[in-house]
């Protein structure tokens, strides 16, 4: 893949308040790469977690429950907040309130770069398939080669 096409094209800082302890505050950085338009990278401050979140989970979450491996997004019952539940530790999930307007604004900007439903058109399938075949042909450690 062309390294320039993989550069971050859109970023935003998203404040996060712990739902049951509003004094606990973290920042998340959201990055969107048009070269990988299905996902938004989410980095939570303090090394809490780094996630590749399907964009459709973030698009649905303010209006209805949406879940991926390590994140659950859902309406809070208050229009100004959306709930992010980090599920990376199943015994201790952490729920945060994030400003719905900030999240929707960021997602609207991603839609300007890559409208939802057009993600597949952004992928250079010939290059991706060629890369897969190259990886398959490389000798693996312990193959005796």
PDB file of C-alpha atoms in Angstrom:
ATOM      1  CA  UNK A   1       0.000   0.000   0.000  1.00  0.00           C
ATOM      2  CA  UNK A   2       1.214   3.507  -0.786  1.00  0.00           C
ATOM      3  CA  UNK A   3       2.513   4.939   2.539  1.00  0.00           C
ATOM      4  CA  UNK A   4       1.134   8.395   1.715  1.00  0.00           C
ATOM      5  CA  UNK A   5      -2.387   7.026   1.246  1.00  0.00           C
ATOM      6  CA  UNK A   6      -2.284   5.561   4.769  1.00  0.00           C
ATOM      7  CA  UNK A   7      -1.639   8.898   6.490  1.00  0.00           C
ATOM      8  CA  UNK A   8      -4.231  10.115   8.952  1.00  0.00           C
ATOM      9  CA  UNK A   9      -6.559  12.408   7.090  1.00  0.00           C
ATOM     10  CA  UNK A  10      -8.894  13.321   9.936  1.00  0.00           C
ATOM     11  CA  UNK A  11      -8.350  13.446  13.706  1.00  0.00           C
ATOM     12  CA  UNK A  12     -10.314  14.667  16.701  1.00  0.00           C
ATOM     13  CA  UNK A  13      -9.924  14.774  20.469  1.00  0.00           C
ATOM     14  CA  UNK A  14     -12.955  13.348  22.268  1.00  0.00           C
ATOM     15  CA  UNK A  15     -13.414  14.091  25.990  1.00  0.00           C
ATOM     16  CA  UNK A  16     -14.655  11.164  28.070  1.00  0.00           C
ATOM     17  CA  UNK A  17     -16.166  11.344  31.570  1.00  0.00           C
ATOM     18  CA  UNK A  18     -16.574   8.132  33.541  1.00  0.00           C
ATOM     19  CA  UNK A  19     -20.337   7.570  33.763  1.00  0.00           C
ATOM     20  CA  UNK A  20     -20.510   6.652  37.457  1.00  0.00           C
ATOM     21  CA  UNK A  21     -17.659   8.953  38.592  1.00  0.00           C
ATOM     22  CA  UNK A  22     -17.866  12.225  36.637  1.00  0.00           C
ATOM     23  CA  UNK A  23     -14.633  13.478  38.241  1.00  0.00           C
ATOM     24  CA  UNK A  24     -12.723  10.776  36.313  1.00  0.00           C
ATOM     25  CA  UNK A  25     -11.922  12.308  32.980  1.00  0.00           C
ATOM     26  CA  UNK A  26      -9.927  10.927  30.052  1.00  0.00           C
ATOM     27  CA  UNK A  27      -9.231  12.046  26.522  1.00  0.00           C
ATOM     28  CA  UNK A  28      -9.577   9.896  23.453  1.00  0.00           C
ATOM     29  CA  UNK A  29      -8.040  10.612  20.081  1.00  0.00           C
ATOM     30  CA  UNK A  30      -9.987   9.445  17.064  1.00  0.00           C
ATOM     31  CA  UNK A  31      -8.215   9.030  13.722  1.00  0.00           C
ATOM     32  CA  UNK A  32      -9.742   8.221  10.352  1.00  0.00           C
ATOM     33  CA  UNK A  33      -7.660   6.938   7.439  1.00  0.00           C
ATOM     34  CA  UNK A  34      -9.501   7.046   4.087  1.00  0.00           C
ATOM     35  CA  UNK A  35      -7.190   4.215   2.951  1.00  0.00           C
ATOM     36  CA  UNK A  36      -8.841   1.988   5.610  1.00  0.00           C
ATOM     37  CA  UNK A  37     -12.326   3.527   5.617  1.00  0.00           C
ATOM     38  CA  UNK A  38     -14.158   0.829   7.552  1.00  0.00           C
ATOM     39  CA  UNK A  39     -12.415   1.685  10.824  1.00  0.00           C
ATOM     40  CA  UNK A  40     -11.726   4.588  13.150  1.00  0.00           C
ATOM     41  CA  UNK A  41      -8.706   4.277  15.407  1.00  0.00           C
ATOM     42  CA  UNK A  42      -9.465   5.260  18.999  1.00  0.00           C
ATOM     43  CA  UNK A  43      -6.628   5.898  21.462  1.00  0.00           C
ATOM     44  CA  UNK A  44      -7.674   6.431  25.075  1.00  0.00           C
ATOM     45  CA  UNK A  45      -5.242   8.533  27.137  1.00  0.00           C
ATOM     46  CA  UNK A  46      -3.068   6.996  29.785  1.00  0.00           C
ATOM     47  CA  UNK A  47      -2.514   3.875  27.727  1.00  0.00           C
ATOM     48  CA  UNK A  48      -5.924   2.593  28.785  1.00  0.00           C
ATOM     49  CA  UNK A  49      -6.697   1.107  25.387  1.00  0.00           C
ATOM     50  CA  UNK A  50      -6.172   1.454  21.659  1.00  0.00           C
ATOM     51  CA  UNK A  51      -8.985   0.215  19.428  1.00  0.00           C
ATOM     52  CA  UNK A  52      -9.798  -0.115  15.751  1.00  0.00           C
ATOM     53  CA  UNK A  53     -13.544   0.517  15.866  1.00  0.00           C
ATOM     54  CA  UNK A  54     -15.774  -0.193  12.868  1.00  0.00           C
ATOM     55  CA  UNK A  55     -17.083   3.152  11.676  1.00  0.00           C
ATOM     56  CA  UNK A  56     -20.608   1.743  11.440  1.00  0.00           C
ATOM     57  CA  UNK A  57     -20.540   1.001  15.204  1.00  0.00           C
ATOM     58  CA  UNK A  58     -19.791   4.674  15.875  1.00  0.00           C
ATOM     59  CA  UNK A  59     -22.428   5.780  13.362  1.00  0.00           C
ATOM     60  CA  UNK A  60     -25.168   3.636  14.956  1.00  0.00           C
ATOM     61  CA  UNK A  61     -24.176   4.084  18.602  1.00  0.00           C
ATOM     62  CA  UNK A  62     -25.700   7.501  19.340  1.00  0.00           C
ATOM     63  CA  UNK A  63     -29.115   6.157  18.246  1.00  0.00           C
ATOM     64  CA  UNK A  64     -29.060   2.456  19.163  1.00  0.00           C
ATOM     65  CA  UNK A  65     -26.885  -0.161  20.832  1.00  0.00           C
ATOM     66  CA  UNK A  66     -23.874  -1.005  18.661  1.00  0.00           C
ATOM     67  CA  UNK A  67     -21.123  -3.424  19.687  1.00  0.00           C
ATOM     68  CA  UNK A  68     -17.711  -4.495  18.428  1.00  0.00           C
ATOM     69  CA  UNK A  69     -15.116  -6.628  20.198  1.00  0.00           C
ATOM     70  CA  UNK A  70     -13.922  -4.172  22.832  1.00  0.00           C
ATOM     71  CA  UNK A  71     -16.407  -1.310  22.645  1.00  0.00           C
ATOM     72  CA  UNK A  72     -20.121  -0.922  23.181  1.00  0.00           C
ATOM     73  CA  UNK A  73     -21.680   2.366  22.030  1.00  0.00           C
ATOM     74  CA  UNK A  74     -25.226   3.371  22.936  1.00  0.00           C
ATOM     75  CA  UNK A  75     -27.460   6.346  23.650  1.00  0.00           C
ATOM     76  CA  UNK A  76     -27.363   7.529  27.251  1.00  0.00           C
ATOM     77  CA  UNK A  77     -30.985   8.609  27.485  1.00  0.00           C
ATOM     78  CA  UNK A  78     -29.811  12.234  27.389  1.00  0.00           C
ATOM     79  CA  UNK A  79     -29.400  13.627  23.841  1.00  0.00           C
ATOM     80  CA  UNK A  80     -26.140  15.409  24.631  1.00  0.00           C
ATOM     81  CA  UNK A  81     -24.345  12.207  25.722  1.00  0.00           C
ATOM     82  CA  UNK A  82     -23.434   8.895  24.124  1.00  0.00           C
ATOM     83  CA  UNK A  83     -22.105   6.047  26.257  1.00  0.00           C
ATOM     84  CA  UNK A  84     -18.856   4.261  25.406  1.00  0.00           C
ATOM     85  CA  UNK A  85     -18.327   1.060  27.387  1.00  0.00           C
ATOM     86  CA  UNK A  86     -14.793  -0.297  27.099  1.00  0.00           C
ATOM     87  CA  UNK A  87     -15.125  -4.073  27.360  1.00  0.00           C
ATOM     88  CA  UNK A  88     -11.449  -5.034  27.045  1.00  0.00           C
ATOM     89  CA  UNK A  89     -11.566  -6.352  30.622  1.00  0.00           C
ATOM     90  CA  UNK A  90     -14.872  -8.308  30.830  1.00  0.00           C
ATOM     91  CA  UNK A  91     -14.696  -8.362  34.648  1.00  0.00           C
ATOM     92  CA  UNK A  92     -14.423  -4.568  34.873  1.00  0.00           C
ATOM     93  CA  UNK A  93     -15.994  -2.790  31.890  1.00  0.00           C
ATOM     94  CA  UNK A  94     -15.606   0.995  32.043  1.00  0.00           C
ATOM     95  CA  UNK A  95     -18.435   3.234  30.848  1.00  0.00           C
ATOM     96  CA  UNK A  96     -17.792   6.805  29.762  1.00  0.00           C
ATOM     97  CA  UNK A  97     -20.039   9.631  28.616  1.00  0.00           C
ATOM     98  CA  UNK A  98     -18.884  11.365  25.431  1.00  0.00           C
ATOM     99  CA  UNK A  99     -20.461  14.441  23.821  1.00  0.00           C
ATOM    100  CA  UNK A 100     -22.812  13.214  21.106  1.00  0.00           C
ATOM    101  CA  UNK A 101     -22.389  16.418  19.065  1.00  0.00           C
ATOM    102  CA  UNK A 102     -18.597  15.958  18.930  1.00  0.00           C
ATOM    103  CA  UNK A 103     -18.944  12.327  17.856  1.00  0.00           C
ATOM    104  CA  UNK A 104     -21.546  13.118  15.194  1.00  0.00           C
ATOM    105  CA  UNK A 105     -19.466  16.047  13.914  1.00  0.00           C
ATOM    106  CA  UNK A 106     -16.384  13.854  13.499  1.00  0.00           C
ATOM    107  CA  UNK A 107     -18.397  11.146  11.737  1.00  0.00           C
ATOM    108  CA  UNK A 108     -19.940  13.738   9.403  1.00  0.00           C
ATOM    109  CA  UNK A 109     -16.427  14.779   8.406  1.00  0.00           C
ATOM    110  CA  UNK A 110     -15.443  11.143   7.754  1.00  0.00           C
ATOM    111  CA  UNK A 111     -18.516  10.855   5.516  1.00  0.00           C
ATOM    112  CA  UNK A 112     -17.266  13.807   3.450  1.00  0.00           C
ATOM    113  CA  UNK A 113     -14.003  11.949   2.848  1.00  0.00           C
ATOM    114  CA  UNK A 114     -15.578   8.508   2.307  1.00  0.00           C
ATOM    115  CA  UNK A 115     -19.385   8.353   2.219  1.00  0.00           C
ATOM    116  CA  UNK A 116     -20.799   5.330   4.075  1.00  0.00           C
ATOM    117  CA  UNK A 117     -21.428   2.514   1.615  1.00  0.00           C
ATOM    118  CA  UNK A 118     -18.530   3.518  -0.661  1.00  0.00           C
ATOM    119  CA  UNK A 119     -15.695   2.122   1.484  1.00  0.00           C
ATOM    120  CA  UNK A 120     -14.951  -0.770  -0.875  1.00  0.00           C
ATOM    121  CA  UNK A 121     -14.262   1.610  -3.743  1.00  0.00           C
ATOM    122  CA  UNK A 122     -11.297   3.043  -1.763  1.00  0.00           C
ATOM    123  CA  UNK A 123      -9.403  -0.259  -1.682  1.00  0.00           C
ATOM    124  CA  UNK A 124      -6.851  -1.097  -4.370  1.00  0.00           C
ATOM    125  CA  UNK A 125      -7.773  -4.782  -4.523  1.00  0.00           C
ATOM    126  CA  UNK A 126      -5.010  -5.722  -6.986  1.00  0.00           C
ATOM    127  CA  UNK A 127      -2.354  -4.358  -4.627  1.00  0.00           C
ATOM    128  CA  UNK A 128      -3.958  -5.987  -1.582  1.00  0.00           C
ATOM    129  CA  UNK A 129      -4.210  -9.413  -3.263  1.00  0.00           C
ATOM    130  CA  UNK A 130      -0.637  -9.132  -4.545  1.00  0.00           C
ATOM    131  CA  UNK A 131       0.491  -8.366  -0.974  1.00  0.00           C
ATOM    132  CA  UNK A 132      -1.300 -11.441   0.351  1.00  0.00           C
ATOM    133  CA  UNK A 133       0.422 -13.678  -2.189  1.00  0.00           C
ATOM    134  CA  UNK A 134       3.809 -12.135  -1.351  1.00  0.00           C
ATOM    135  CA  UNK A 135       3.245 -12.823   2.362  1.00  0.00           C
ATOM    136  CA  UNK A 136       2.216 -16.416   1.610  1.00  0.00           C
ATOM    137  CA  UNK A 137       5.389 -17.013  -0.406  1.00  0.00           C
ATOM    138  CA  UNK A 138       7.786 -15.715   2.273  1.00  0.00           C
ATOM    139  CA  UNK A 139       9.449 -18.542   4.226  1.00  0.00           C
ATOM    140  CA  UNK A 140       8.191 -18.696   7.777  1.00  0.00           C
ATOM    141  CA  UNK A 141      10.517 -19.074  10.751  1.00  0.00           C
ATOM    142  CA  UNK A 142      11.021 -22.750  11.520  1.00  0.00           C
ATOM    143  CA  UNK A 143      10.252 -23.896   7.962  1.00  0.00           C
ATOM    144  CA  UNK A 144      13.820 -25.221   7.673  1.00  0.00           C
ATOM    145  CA  UNK A 145      14.680 -22.775   4.919  1.00  0.00           C
TER     146      UNK A 145
END
